[in-house]
Short mmCIF file of C-alpha atoms in Angstrom, two decimals:
data_model
loop_
_atom_site.label_atom_id
_atom_site.label_comp_id
_atom_site.label_asym_id
_atom_site.label_seq_id
_atom_site.Cartn_x
_atom_site.Cartn_y
_atom_site.Cartn_z
CA MET A 1 2.62 23.03 -0.82
CA ARG A 2 2.43 25.58 -3.62
CA LYS A 3 -0.86 26.14 -5.39
CA MET A 4 -1.46 23.55 -8.08
CA THR A 5 -2.27 24.61 -11.60
CA GLU A 6 -5.61 23.71 -13.15
CA ARG A 7 -3.74 21.53 -15.62
CA LEU A 8 -2.11 19.43 -12.91
CA VAL A 9 -5.20 19.18 -10.71
CA GLY A 10 -7.15 17.99 -13.74
CA LYS A 11 -4.72 15.11 -14.27
CA LEU A 12 -4.93 13.77 -10.70
CA ARG A 13 -7.22 10.76 -10.14
CA LEU A 14 -8.14 11.43 -6.53
CA ASP A 15 -11.14 9.10 -6.71
CA ILE A 16 -8.88 6.16 -7.57
CA ALA A 17 -6.38 7.23 -4.90
CA ILE A 18 -9.11 7.26 -2.23
CA GLU A 19 -10.29 3.78 -3.16
CA LYS A 20 -6.75 2.39 -3.24
CA GLU A 21 -5.85 3.83 0.16
CA ALA A 22 -9.06 2.49 1.68
CA LYS A 23 -8.22 -1.03 0.49
CA SER A 24 -4.58 -0.97 1.58
CA THR A 25 -3.47 -2.61 4.83
CA ARG A 26 -0.48 -2.05 7.11
CA ASN A 27 0.22 -5.29 8.89
CA LEU A 28 2.29 -3.81 11.73
CA VAL A 29 -0.35 -1.41 13.11
CA PRO A 30 -3.92 -2.03 14.33
CA PRO A 31 -6.68 -1.78 11.70
CA GLU A 32 -7.00 1.84 10.62
CA ILE A 33 -10.07 3.92 11.27
CA GLY A 34 -12.42 5.97 9.10
CA TRP A 35 -11.60 4.84 5.57
CA ASP A 36 -15.02 3.25 4.99
CA ARG A 37 -16.67 6.61 5.69
CA ILE A 38 -14.20 8.42 3.45
CA VAL A 39 -15.10 6.11 0.55
CA ASP A 40 -18.82 6.59 1.22
CA ASN A 41 -18.32 10.35 0.78
CA LEU A 42 -15.88 10.10 -2.12
CA PRO A 43 -17.35 12.69 -4.56
CA THR A 44 -17.67 15.40 -1.89
CA LEU A 45 -14.20 14.76 -0.47
CA GLN A 46 -12.64 14.66 -3.92
CA SER A 47 -14.04 18.12 -4.73
CA TRP A 48 -12.89 19.47 -1.37
CA ILE A 49 -9.34 18.14 -1.79
CA ILE A 50 -9.18 19.67 -5.27
CA SER A 51 -10.10 23.05 -3.76
CA GLN A 52 -7.39 22.62 -1.13
CA LEU A 53 -4.79 21.88 -3.79
CA ARG A 54 -5.81 24.86 -5.91
CA ALA A 55 -5.56 27.16 -2.88
CA GLY A 56 -2.22 25.73 -1.72
CA PHE A 57 -2.55 22.73 0.58
CA THR A 58 -0.79 22.86 3.95
CA PRO A 59 -0.12 19.25 5.02
CA GLY A 60 0.10 18.19 8.63
CA GLY A 61 3.18 16.50 10.04
CA GLN A 62 3.49 12.77 10.51
CA GLN A 63 3.38 10.80 13.74
CA VAL A 64 6.05 8.12 14.16
CA ILE A 65 5.68 4.79 15.97
CA ALA A 66 8.70 2.71 17.01
CA VAL A 67 7.81 -0.82 15.93
CA ARG A 68 9.67 -3.63 17.69
CA LYS A 69 11.83 -6.04 15.65
CA ALA A 70 13.77 -9.16 16.63
CA GLN A 71 16.62 -6.77 17.43
CA GLY A 72 15.86 -3.08 17.90
CA THR A 73 13.03 -1.02 16.42
CA ARG A 74 11.97 0.49 13.10
CA PRO A 75 10.22 3.88 12.67
CA LEU A 76 6.73 3.61 11.18
CA PRO A 77 5.19 6.94 10.12
CA ILE A 78 1.46 7.66 10.42
CA TRP A 79 0.13 10.15 7.88
CA GLY A 80 -3.21 11.92 7.84
CA ALA A 81 -5.89 10.65 5.47
CA VAL A 82 -5.77 13.64 3.10
CA GLU A 83 -1.97 13.57 2.94
CA ARG A 84 -2.06 9.88 2.03
CA ILE A 85 -4.65 10.44 -0.69
CA ILE A 86 -2.64 13.25 -2.29
CA TYR A 87 0.57 11.20 -1.97
CA ARG A 88 -1.09 8.29 -3.77
CA ALA A 89 -2.57 10.47 -6.52
CA LEU A 90 0.71 12.28 -7.23
CA THR A 91 2.70 9.03 -7.24
CA ASP A 92 0.24 7.40 -9.64
CA LEU A 93 0.47 10.38 -11.96
CA VAL A 94 4.28 10.60 -11.86
CA LEU A 95 4.79 6.88 -12.49
CA GLY A 96 2.03 6.52 -15.04
CA GLY A 97 -0.38 3.66 -15.50
CA GLU A 98 2.22 1.33 -17.02
CA PHE A 99 4.25 0.94 -13.80
CA LYS A 100 3.75 -2.47 -12.21
CA LEU A 101 5.34 -3.48 -8.91
CA ASP A 102 5.63 -7.24 -8.38
CA ARG A 103 6.19 -8.06 -4.71
CA SER A 104 4.49 -11.45 -4.90
CA ALA A 105 5.69 -14.67 -3.31
CA ASP A 106 6.46 -16.13 -6.74
CA ALA A 107 8.58 -13.09 -7.62
CA TYR A 108 10.60 -13.43 -4.42
CA LEU A 109 11.17 -17.14 -4.90
CA ALA A 110 12.27 -16.52 -8.49
CA PHE A 111 14.69 -13.90 -7.19
CA ILE A 112 16.45 -16.13 -4.66
CA LYS A 113 16.67 -18.99 -7.17
CA ALA A 114 17.99 -16.75 -9.96
CA PRO A 115 21.73 -17.39 -9.33
CA VAL A 116 21.11 -21.15 -9.53
CA ARG A 117 19.12 -20.81 -12.75
CA TYR A 118 21.86 -18.60 -14.14
CA SER A 119 24.54 -21.22 -13.38
CA GLU A 120 22.38 -23.92 -14.94
CA ARG A 121 21.98 -21.87 -18.11
CA LEU A 122 25.71 -21.26 -18.38
CA GLN A 123 26.42 -24.97 -18.10
CA ARG A 124 23.75 -25.97 -20.58
CA GLU A 125 25.11 -23.48 -23.12
CA SER A 126 28.63 -24.76 -22.54
CA ARG A 127 27.63 -28.41 -22.92
CA LYS A 128 25.51 -27.67 -25.96
CA SER A 129 28.47 -26.06 -27.70
CA GLN A 130 30.44 -29.21 -26.94
CA GLY A 131 27.64 -31.48 -28.13
CA THR A 132 27.12 -33.01 -24.67
CA ASP A 133 24.72 -32.61 -21.79
CA ASN A 134 25.07 -32.93 -18.05
CA LEU A 135 22.14 -33.17 -15.65
CA PHE A 136 24.50 -32.59 -12.72
CA PHE A 137 25.48 -29.10 -13.86
CA PHE A 138 26.15 -27.93 -10.32
CA LEU A 139 29.13 -30.27 -9.95
CA GLN A 140 30.94 -28.35 -12.69
CA SER A 141 29.37 -24.94 -12.22
CA ASP A 142 31.26 -21.89 -13.45
CA ILE A 143 29.64 -20.06 -10.54
CA GLU A 144 31.48 -20.80 -7.30
CA TYR A 145 30.08 -18.12 -4.98
CA VAL A 146 26.86 -16.20 -4.40
CA VAL A 147 26.87 -12.86 -2.56
CA LYS A 148 23.83 -11.91 -0.52
CA SER A 149 23.36 -8.32 0.70
CA ASP A 150 20.80 -5.64 1.42
CA ILE A 151 20.56 -1.95 2.31
CA THR A 152 20.52 -0.62 5.87
CA ALA A 153 17.38 1.41 6.73
CA PHE A 154 16.64 1.80 3.04
CA TYR A 155 13.38 3.78 3.18
CA GLN A 156 14.70 6.17 5.83
CA TYR A 157 17.53 7.47 3.65
CA VAL A 158 16.03 7.87 0.19
CA ASP A 159 17.35 11.24 -1.00
CA HIS A 160 14.53 13.32 -2.49
CA ALA A 161 16.85 15.10 -4.93
CA VAL A 162 18.09 11.79 -6.34
CA LEU A 163 14.53 10.46 -6.44
CA GLY A 164 13.47 13.53 -8.41
CA GLN A 165 16.25 12.93 -10.93
CA GLU A 166 15.16 9.34 -11.46
CA LEU A 167 11.50 10.29 -11.85
CA GLN A 168 12.35 12.98 -14.40
CA ALA A 169 14.59 10.53 -16.29
CA ARG A 170 11.51 8.33 -16.68
CA GLY A 171 9.65 11.22 -18.27
CA GLY A 172 7.42 12.03 -15.31
CA ASP A 173 5.40 15.25 -15.19
CA PHE A 174 7.76 17.93 -13.84
CA ASP A 175 5.10 19.83 -11.88
CA ALA A 176 3.77 16.61 -10.37
CA ILE A 177 7.27 15.55 -9.33
CA SER A 178 7.90 18.94 -7.71
CA HIS A 179 4.66 18.78 -5.72
CA LEU A 180 5.33 15.17 -4.73
CA LEU A 181 8.74 16.05 -3.31
CA GLU A 182 7.27 19.09 -1.55
CA LEU A 183 4.64 16.90 0.09
CA LEU A 184 7.25 14.42 1.29
CA ARG A 185 9.45 17.17 2.67
CA GLU A 186 6.66 19.05 4.45
CA VAL A 187 5.01 16.01 6.04
CA GLN A 188 8.29 14.42 7.15
CA GLY A 189 10.14 17.65 7.94
CA ARG A 190 13.26 16.70 5.99
CA ALA A 191 14.54 16.28 2.42
CA TYR A 192 15.06 12.51 2.58
CA GLY A 193 13.12 9.38 3.48
CA LEU A 194 9.93 7.63 2.40
CA PRO A 195 7.13 6.63 4.82
CA GLN A 196 7.21 2.86 5.22
CA LEU A 197 4.31 0.47 4.60
CA LEU A 198 2.53 2.72 2.12
CA ASP A 199 2.05 1.40 -1.41
CA SER A 200 3.20 4.67 -2.95
CA SER A 201 6.49 4.46 -1.04
CA ASP A 202 7.04 0.90 -2.26
CA GLU A 203 6.65 2.07 -5.86
CA LEU A 204 8.91 5.10 -5.45
CA SER A 205 11.54 3.04 -3.64
CA GLU A 206 11.63 0.65 -6.59
CA ILE A 207 12.49 3.53 -8.93
CA TYR A 208 15.20 4.70 -6.52
CA ILE A 209 16.98 1.41 -5.86
CA ASP A 210 16.83 0.45 -9.55
CA ARG A 211 19.59 3.01 -10.07
CA VAL A 212 21.94 0.90 -7.92
CA GLU A 213 21.10 -2.28 -9.82
CA ARG A 214 21.61 -0.60 -13.19
CA GLN A 215 25.10 0.53 -12.20
CA LEU A 216 26.07 -3.04 -11.26
CA LEU A 217 24.65 -4.39 -14.52
CA ARG A 218 26.63 -1.83 -16.51
CA HIS A 219 29.79 -3.15 -14.84
CA GLY A 220 28.97 -6.66 -16.00
CA LEU A 221 27.89 -8.22 -12.70
CA ALA A 222 25.39 -11.09 -12.66
CA VAL A 223 23.03 -9.38 -10.20
CA TRP A 224 19.38 -9.76 -9.20
CA ARG A 225 17.32 -7.63 -6.86
CA PHE A 226 14.07 -7.81 -4.88
CA ASN A 227 13.30 -4.48 -3.23
CA ASP A 228 16.63 -3.63 -1.53
CA ASP A 229 17.79 -7.26 -1.29
CA PHE A 230 20.58 -8.27 -3.71
CA ARG A 231 22.04 -11.54 -5.00
CA ILE A 232 25.23 -11.62 -7.12
CA ALA A 233 26.62 -14.74 -8.83
CA CYS A 234 30.44 -14.85 -8.91
CA ARG A 235 32.97 -17.15 -10.59
CA THR A 236 35.78 -16.65 -8.05
CA TYR A 237 36.20 -15.45 -4.49
CA HIS A 238 38.05 -12.42 -5.85
CA ASP A 239 34.98 -11.64 -7.96
CA ALA A 240 32.80 -11.94 -4.85
CA LEU A 241 34.92 -9.43 -2.95
CA ASN A 242 34.93 -7.10 -5.92
CA SER A 243 31.15 -7.33 -6.32
CA ILE A 244 30.64 -6.34 -2.67
CA GLU A 245 32.86 -3.30 -3.17
CA GLN A 246 30.96 -2.31 -6.31
CA LEU A 247 27.60 -2.72 -4.58
CA ASP A 248 28.82 -0.61 -1.67
CA ALA A 249 30.05 2.10 -4.04
CA ALA A 250 26.81 2.13 -6.06
CA ALA A 251 24.75 2.40 -2.88
CA ARG A 252 26.91 5.24 -1.53
CA ASP A 253 26.45 7.13 -4.79
CA VAL A 254 22.76 7.55 -3.90
CA GLY A 255 23.25 8.08 -0.16
CA LEU A 256 22.68 4.49 0.97
CA VAL A 257 24.77 2.00 2.94
CA ILE A 258 24.82 -1.79 2.62
CA SER A 259 24.32 -3.85 5.76
CA GLU A 260 27.62 -5.32 6.92
CA SER A 261 25.94 -7.97 9.08
CA LYS A 262 23.72 -9.12 6.22
CA THR A 263 26.37 -9.07 3.50
CA LEU A 264 27.44 -12.70 3.22
CA THR A 265 29.27 -14.84 0.67
CA PHE A 266 28.06 -18.43 0.16
CA ARG A 267 29.67 -21.27 -1.70
CA PHE A 268 27.49 -22.04 -4.68
CA MET A 269 26.59 -25.60 -3.58
CA ASN A 270 25.35 -24.39 -0.19
CA TYR A 271 23.32 -21.59 -1.71
CA MET A 272 21.83 -23.88 -4.35
CA PHE A 273 20.55 -26.52 -1.95
CA ASP A 274 19.11 -23.90 0.38
CA SER A 275 17.27 -22.06 -2.39
CA LEU A 276 15.98 -25.01 -4.39
CA SER A 277 14.43 -26.57 -1.29
CA LEU A 278 12.00 -23.66 -0.97
CA ASN A 279 8.47 -23.83 -2.30
CA ARG A 280 5.51 -21.50 -2.25
CA GLU A 281 2.59 -22.59 -0.09
CA PRO A 282 -0.94 -22.27 -1.58
CA GLY A 283 -2.73 -19.10 -0.56
CA MET A 284 0.44 -17.12 0.23
CA ASP A 285 0.24 -14.30 -2.29
CA GLY A 286 2.44 -11.56 -0.93
CA VAL A 287 5.73 -10.88 0.78
CA LEU A 288 5.88 -8.97 4.06
CA LEU A 289 8.88 -6.73 3.67
CA ASP A 290 9.43 -6.26 7.40
CA ASP A 291 11.32 -9.58 7.49
CA VAL A 292 12.25 -10.06 3.86
CA GLU A 293 15.47 -11.91 4.58
CA ALA A 294 13.58 -14.77 6.24
CA VAL A 295 10.12 -14.39 4.75
CA VAL A 296 10.46 -17.20 2.24
CA GLY A 297 10.20 -19.58 5.17
CA ASP A 298 6.60 -18.44 5.52
CA TYR A 299 5.91 -20.53 2.42
CA THR A 300 7.55 -23.72 3.66
CA ASP A 301 6.34 -24.11 7.25
CA ASP A 302 2.59 -24.70 7.13
CA PHE A 303 0.70 -25.74 10.26
CA SER A 304 -2.81 -25.47 8.80
CA GLU A 305 -3.17 -29.25 8.51
CA ASP A 306 -1.61 -29.99 11.91
CA LEU A 307 -2.86 -27.71 14.67
CA GLU A 308 -1.31 -29.95 17.31
CA ALA A 309 2.10 -29.29 15.79
CA ALA A 310 1.32 -25.55 15.88
CA LYS A 311 0.42 -25.79 19.57
CA SER A 312 3.54 -27.80 20.31
CA CYS A 313 5.62 -25.12 18.60
CA ILE A 314 4.07 -22.41 20.80
CA HIS A 315 4.22 -24.47 24.02
CA GLY A 316 7.87 -25.30 23.33
CA ALA A 317 8.93 -21.67 23.06
CA GLN A 318 10.29 -21.07 26.56
CA ALA A 319 12.61 -18.68 28.37
CA THR A 320 14.21 -21.10 30.84
CA ASP A 321 17.58 -22.72 31.26
CA VAL A 322 16.11 -26.04 30.13
CA VAL A 323 14.75 -25.97 26.58
CA ASP A 324 14.67 -29.49 25.17
CA GLU A 325 13.35 -29.31 21.62
CA GLY A 326 11.61 -25.94 21.60
CA LEU A 327 12.78 -22.38 20.99
CA ASP A 328 14.77 -20.38 23.53
CA LEU A 329 12.89 -17.08 23.71
CA ARG A 330 15.88 -15.37 25.29
CA LYS A 331 17.72 -15.78 21.98
CA VAL A 332 14.86 -15.25 19.57
CA ASN A 333 15.81 -14.38 15.97
CA THR A 334 13.96 -13.70 12.73
CA ASP A 335 13.71 -17.40 11.87
CA ASN A 336 12.15 -18.10 15.29
CA LEU A 337 9.70 -15.24 14.82
CA ARG A 338 8.71 -16.51 11.40
CA LEU A 339 8.01 -20.00 12.76
CA LEU A 340 6.00 -18.72 15.71
CA ARG A 341 4.05 -16.35 13.47
CA ARG A 342 3.07 -19.20 11.18
CA ALA A 343 1.98 -21.39 14.09
CA LEU A 344 -0.08 -18.59 15.61
CA GLY A 345 -1.58 -17.74 12.25
CA SER A 346 -2.91 -21.27 11.81
CA LEU A 347 -4.40 -21.27 15.31
CA THR A 348 -5.95 -17.84 14.71
CA HIS A 349 -7.58 -19.03 11.50
CA ALA A 350 -9.00 -22.05 13.34
CA ALA A 351 -10.00 -19.97 16.42
CA ASP A 352 -8.27 -22.58 18.58
CA ALA A 353 -7.82 -21.27 22.15
CA GLY A 354 -5.28 -23.94 23.08
CA VAL A 355 -2.31 -21.57 23.50
CA THR A 356 -4.00 -18.66 25.26
CA GLU A 357 -1.87 -19.19 28.37
CA ASP A 358 1.31 -18.90 26.27
CA ILE A 359 0.54 -15.43 24.88
CA LEU A 360 1.87 -13.39 27.81
CA ARG A 361 5.23 -15.15 27.66
CA LEU A 362 5.54 -14.49 23.92
CA PHE A 363 4.47 -10.87 24.42
CA ILE A 364 7.27 -10.32 26.94
CA TYR A 365 10.09 -12.19 25.20
CA ALA A 366 9.12 -11.77 21.52
CA PRO A 367 7.49 -8.31 21.34
CA ALA A 368 7.85 -8.22 17.55
CA LEU A 369 5.02 -10.78 17.48
CA SER A 370 2.56 -8.30 19.02
CA PRO A 371 0.29 -7.87 15.94
CA THR A 372 -0.03 -11.65 15.58
CA LEU A 373 -0.62 -12.14 19.32
CA PHE A 374 -3.51 -9.68 19.47
CA GLN A 375 -5.07 -11.03 16.30
CA TYR A 376 -5.02 -14.44 17.98
CA LEU A 377 -6.58 -13.15 21.22
CA SER A 378 -9.36 -11.42 19.28
CA SER A 379 -10.09 -14.56 17.26
CA VAL A 380 -10.62 -16.75 20.36
CA TYR A 381 -12.34 -14.18 22.59
CA LEU A 382 -15.87 -15.47 22.08
CA ILE A 383 -14.94 -18.98 23.22
CA ALA A 384 -12.43 -18.03 25.93
CA GLN A 385 -13.47 -14.63 27.30
CA ASP A 386 -12.19 -15.26 30.80
CA ARG A 387 -8.77 -16.45 29.63
CA VAL A 388 -8.31 -13.67 27.07
CA THR A 389 -9.30 -11.01 29.61
CA ALA A 390 -6.87 -12.51 32.13
CA VAL A 391 -4.04 -12.30 29.59
CA ILE A 392 -4.78 -8.61 28.92
CA ASP A 393 -4.83 -7.90 32.65
CA GLU A 394 -1.51 -9.68 33.14
CA MET A 395 0.03 -7.61 30.33
CA ILE A 396 -1.15 -4.42 32.00
CA ASN A 397 0.09 -5.48 35.44
CA HIS A 398 3.40 -7.15 34.68
CA ALA A 399 4.70 -6.60 31.14
CA SER A 400 7.13 -3.87 30.15
CA MET A 401 6.16 -2.56 26.72
CA ASN A 402 6.84 0.31 24.36
CA GLU A 403 4.24 2.74 22.98
CA TRP A 404 3.56 0.56 19.93
CA GLN A 405 2.62 -2.36 22.18
CA HIS A 406 0.50 -0.05 24.34
CA GLN A 407 -1.43 0.86 21.20
CA TRP A 408 -2.11 -2.78 20.37
CA VAL A 409 -3.34 -3.43 23.93
CA LEU A 410 -5.57 -0.35 23.84
CA ARG A 411 -7.04 -1.18 20.44
CA THR A 412 -7.83 -4.72 21.60
CA ILE A 413 -9.47 -3.37 24.78
CA HIS A 414 -11.57 -1.12 22.55
CA ASP A 415 -12.54 -3.82 20.07
CA LEU A 416 -13.47 -6.37 22.77
CA LYS A 417 -15.22 -3.69 24.89
CA LEU A 418 -13.18 -4.67 27.95
CA LEU A 419 -14.06 -1.40 29.73
CA ARG A 420 -17.80 -1.98 29.64
CA GLU A 421 -19.81 -2.39 32.82
CA GLY A 422 -19.72 -6.02 33.97
CA ALA A 423 -16.62 -6.96 31.95
CA LEU A 424 -14.66 -9.89 33.34
CA GLY A 425 -11.37 -9.57 35.18
CA GLN A 426 -9.87 -6.55 36.89
CA LEU A 427 -12.16 -3.92 35.42
CA ASP A 428 -11.33 -1.01 37.74
CA ASN A 429 -7.59 -1.55 37.32
CA ARG A 430 -8.03 -1.73 33.55
CA ILE A 431 -9.96 1.54 33.46
CA THR A 432 -7.31 3.28 35.56
CA TRP A 433 -4.54 2.00 33.31
CA VAL A 434 -6.26 3.23 30.13
CA LYS A 435 -6.92 6.65 31.67
CA ASN A 436 -3.28 6.92 32.69
CA LYS A 437 -2.14 6.04 29.16
CA ARG A 438 -4.35 8.82 27.81
CA LEU A 439 -2.92 11.46 30.16
CA GLU A 440 0.66 10.39 30.70
CA SER A 441 1.86 8.75 27.48
CA SER A 442 4.71 10.38 25.60
CA SER A 443 3.05 9.36 22.32
CA ALA A 444 0.09 11.30 20.93
CA MET A 445 -0.87 8.11 19.10
CA THR A 446 -1.21 6.17 22.36
CA GLY A 447 -3.38 8.96 23.77
CA ALA A 448 -5.67 8.69 20.73
CA TYR A 449 -6.10 4.92 21.15
CA ALA A 450 -6.80 5.36 24.88
CA THR A 451 -9.40 8.04 24.17
CA LEU A 452 -11.10 5.78 21.65
CA ALA A 453 -11.27 2.87 24.13
CA LEU A 454 -12.76 5.10 26.85
CA SER A 455 -15.24 6.79 24.52
CA ALA A 456 -16.70 3.52 23.24
CA VAL A 457 -18.13 2.83 26.71
CA ARG A 458 -18.41 6.47 27.92
CA ARG A 459 -15.65 6.25 30.49
CA ILE A 460 -14.65 9.79 29.52
CA GLU A 461 -16.50 13.10 29.27
CA PHE A 462 -17.50 14.36 25.84
CA ASP A 463 -15.79 17.69 26.58
CA GLN A 464 -12.48 15.91 27.16
CA VAL A 465 -12.71 14.17 23.80
CA MET A 466 -13.61 17.45 22.09
CA ARG A 467 -10.60 19.23 23.59
CA SER A 468 -8.37 16.37 22.49
CA LEU A 469 -9.72 16.61 18.95
CA GLU A 470 -9.01 20.33 18.79
CA ALA A 471 -5.45 19.92 20.11
CA ALA A 472 -4.51 16.73 18.23
CA PRO A 473 -2.22 16.68 15.16
CA SER A 474 -4.13 16.27 11.90
CA ALA A 475 -2.69 12.78 11.41
CA LEU A 476 -4.89 11.61 14.33
CA LEU A 477 -8.14 13.23 13.21
CA THR A 478 -9.76 9.93 12.26
CA TRP A 479 -9.14 8.48 15.74
CA TYR A 480 -10.69 11.41 17.61
CA ALA A 481 -13.61 11.74 15.19
CA ALA A 482 -14.37 8.04 15.77
CA ALA A 483 -14.12 8.61 19.55
CA LEU A 484 -16.70 11.43 19.38
CA ARG A 485 -19.02 9.36 17.22
CA GLU A 486 -18.81 6.27 19.44
CA HIS A 487 -19.31 8.36 22.60
CA TYR A 488 -22.53 9.82 21.16
CA GLU A 489 -23.86 6.52 19.86
CA VAL A 490 -23.96 4.96 23.34
CA GLU A 491 -27.05 7.03 24.28
CA ARG A 492 -27.65 9.49 21.39
CA GLU A 493 -28.44 12.54 23.51
CA PRO A 494 -29.87 15.53 21.54
CA GLU A 495 -27.39 18.00 23.03
CA LEU A 496 -24.42 15.90 21.96
CA LYS A 497 -25.90 15.61 18.47
CA ARG A 498 -25.86 19.39 18.16
CA ARG A 499 -22.22 19.44 19.13
CA LEU A 500 -21.38 16.71 16.63
CA ASP A 501 -23.14 18.72 13.94
CA ALA A 502 -20.80 21.58 14.83
CA VAL A 503 -17.80 19.28 14.40
CA ALA A 504 -19.16 18.11 11.05
CA SER A 505 -19.29 21.72 9.86
CA MET A 506 -15.50 22.12 10.27
CA SER A 507 -14.76 20.49 6.89
CA PRO A 508 -16.14 17.84 4.52
CA LEU A 509 -13.62 15.41 6.03
CA HIS A 510 -14.92 16.04 9.56
CA LYS A 511 -18.46 15.61 8.26
CA ALA A 512 -17.64 12.30 6.60
CA LEU A 513 -16.03 10.94 9.76
CA VAL A 514 -18.89 11.81 12.15
CA GLU A 515 -21.98 12.02 9.93
CA ASP A 516 -23.29 8.51 10.77
CA ALA A 517 -23.99 9.80 14.24
CA SER A 518 -25.00 13.38 13.42
CA SER A 519 -27.25 12.74 10.43
#
C-alpha cells in the first residue's frame, strides 16, 4: 500500500477497529487465536500500525480454506491480524458512522414476508376506495406470483472498480477508498472479491448489491432484498418472467450472475402460506449467511424443550437402504442440515452425551456439520471422555476429510489435550497422525493447527516450531506465536525464555502474542 498521509491516518480509529475485530466471530472456522492479547496491548499496537501506514504498509497474502457445504465447497479467506484491523478501520471511515447493517432474524423474516404484506396493502387500499373491506385479501390478490432468486458466489465476484464508484457516490473519503481497494487487491492478489465472514465485507457488500436493487426499483418492480437474496412480487406470469430478466441484466451490469437453480417462481398462495407460518424463536438474534435460503427454519424448529426429540432426530439420520422416518444422509440437503444443526445445538447446550456414537456417521455423510459436531464433542468431553476420544480416533482411522475438517480435528485435539501423556484411546496413532498432518498437508493452515496441538504437550522440538514461524505466511503468525508460547509454558525453561524474548523483539505484534510467557 502507498504511504498514508497524516490527514488520513489521523482520521482512522484503529483502537475501535481492534476492539471490533476481537469481538467478531466466524462460525465456520475454529475459535481464532491471539485477539485477547492484541486487545491487552491496544495502545502500543495502535501506534505501531500507524507507523506502518505512514511508511507504506506491505500486507501479507491471505490463506484460503475450502469449507464444505451440502453440495460442493466455498472458499473462506484467512487474513492476518494487522490486515484485518486496517481493513476494518478503512471500511468504518469510508462508510461513516451513520451506516447501519441489519442482518437480524427479525429483518430476514420481514424480508420474506414483504411480498405478502405488499399484496395485503394493495387490497386494503383497493377496498377502502370502494368503501368495503375484505379480511380474506389473498383470495382476490392482485399479486399472483412471487419470484425468489439470489446471486451465485456473490462475495467472490465483487468488482473493486464498481465498489469504488459506489463508495464515492456516497461521498466517502477518496484517499480512504483508494487505500481500501489497494488493501483488498494486495491481500487477495486480484481486483475483485471480498473476504467472506468478515463484518467489513458484509458492510461493503451491502453497498455493492444495493446498486442492483436500485435499478430494479427504478424500473418499477416490487422488489425486496436481504443481502444478495431477492423477492419480487408480480401481477402476472409474464411480469414474473420479465422481472427475472431484469434482475439478471442488473446483476450482469456489475459483474454478477443470478443462480439459475435458486431462481424460482411461486404462485402467490403457496408463497404466502409458507412465509406466514414462520416465526422467530426467542434468543435467535442473527442470521448465518452461509445457508441464508434455509436459515429461517432455524427459528421454527426448537429442540431446547425436548431433548429426546433432538436425540431421535440425530439417531434417525442414517445412510442405509431402510430409513423409516428419519433422514437419509446419502441425500442430505440444506433443510436436513438445518434440522440436524438445531438438534445438535440443543444437545450441546445441555451437554447431553446421548448421541456421541452418532457423530462419526454425521461427520462422514454430512461434512458441512463439522463445526457443530466438534462443538458438541467438546461440550460433552468431561462426562464422556472415553467415548469422545474414541470418536476422534475413528475419524482419524476411517474418515475421508478435506483440509478444513482436518483443522477442526486438530483444534479439538489441541483443546482437549488428546496428545498428553496418559490420554485415553490410541495415543501413539494419534500423535503419528498429527505429525504427518504437520509435515505432509497441502495446506499451510493445517500445518499451523498441527504444530499448535503438538506444542501444547511438547510433542515437537522448539527449534521446529521456530523454523515454522519464520517460514510461515504472515496470516498464520498468531497460530505459531501461540505454539511457541504454549511450548514454553509446559516447563518454563530459562533458555527458551531467552529465545521467546528474541521473538518478542521482532515487532510489537510479536511481543503482544508471546509476552505472557516471556515477561
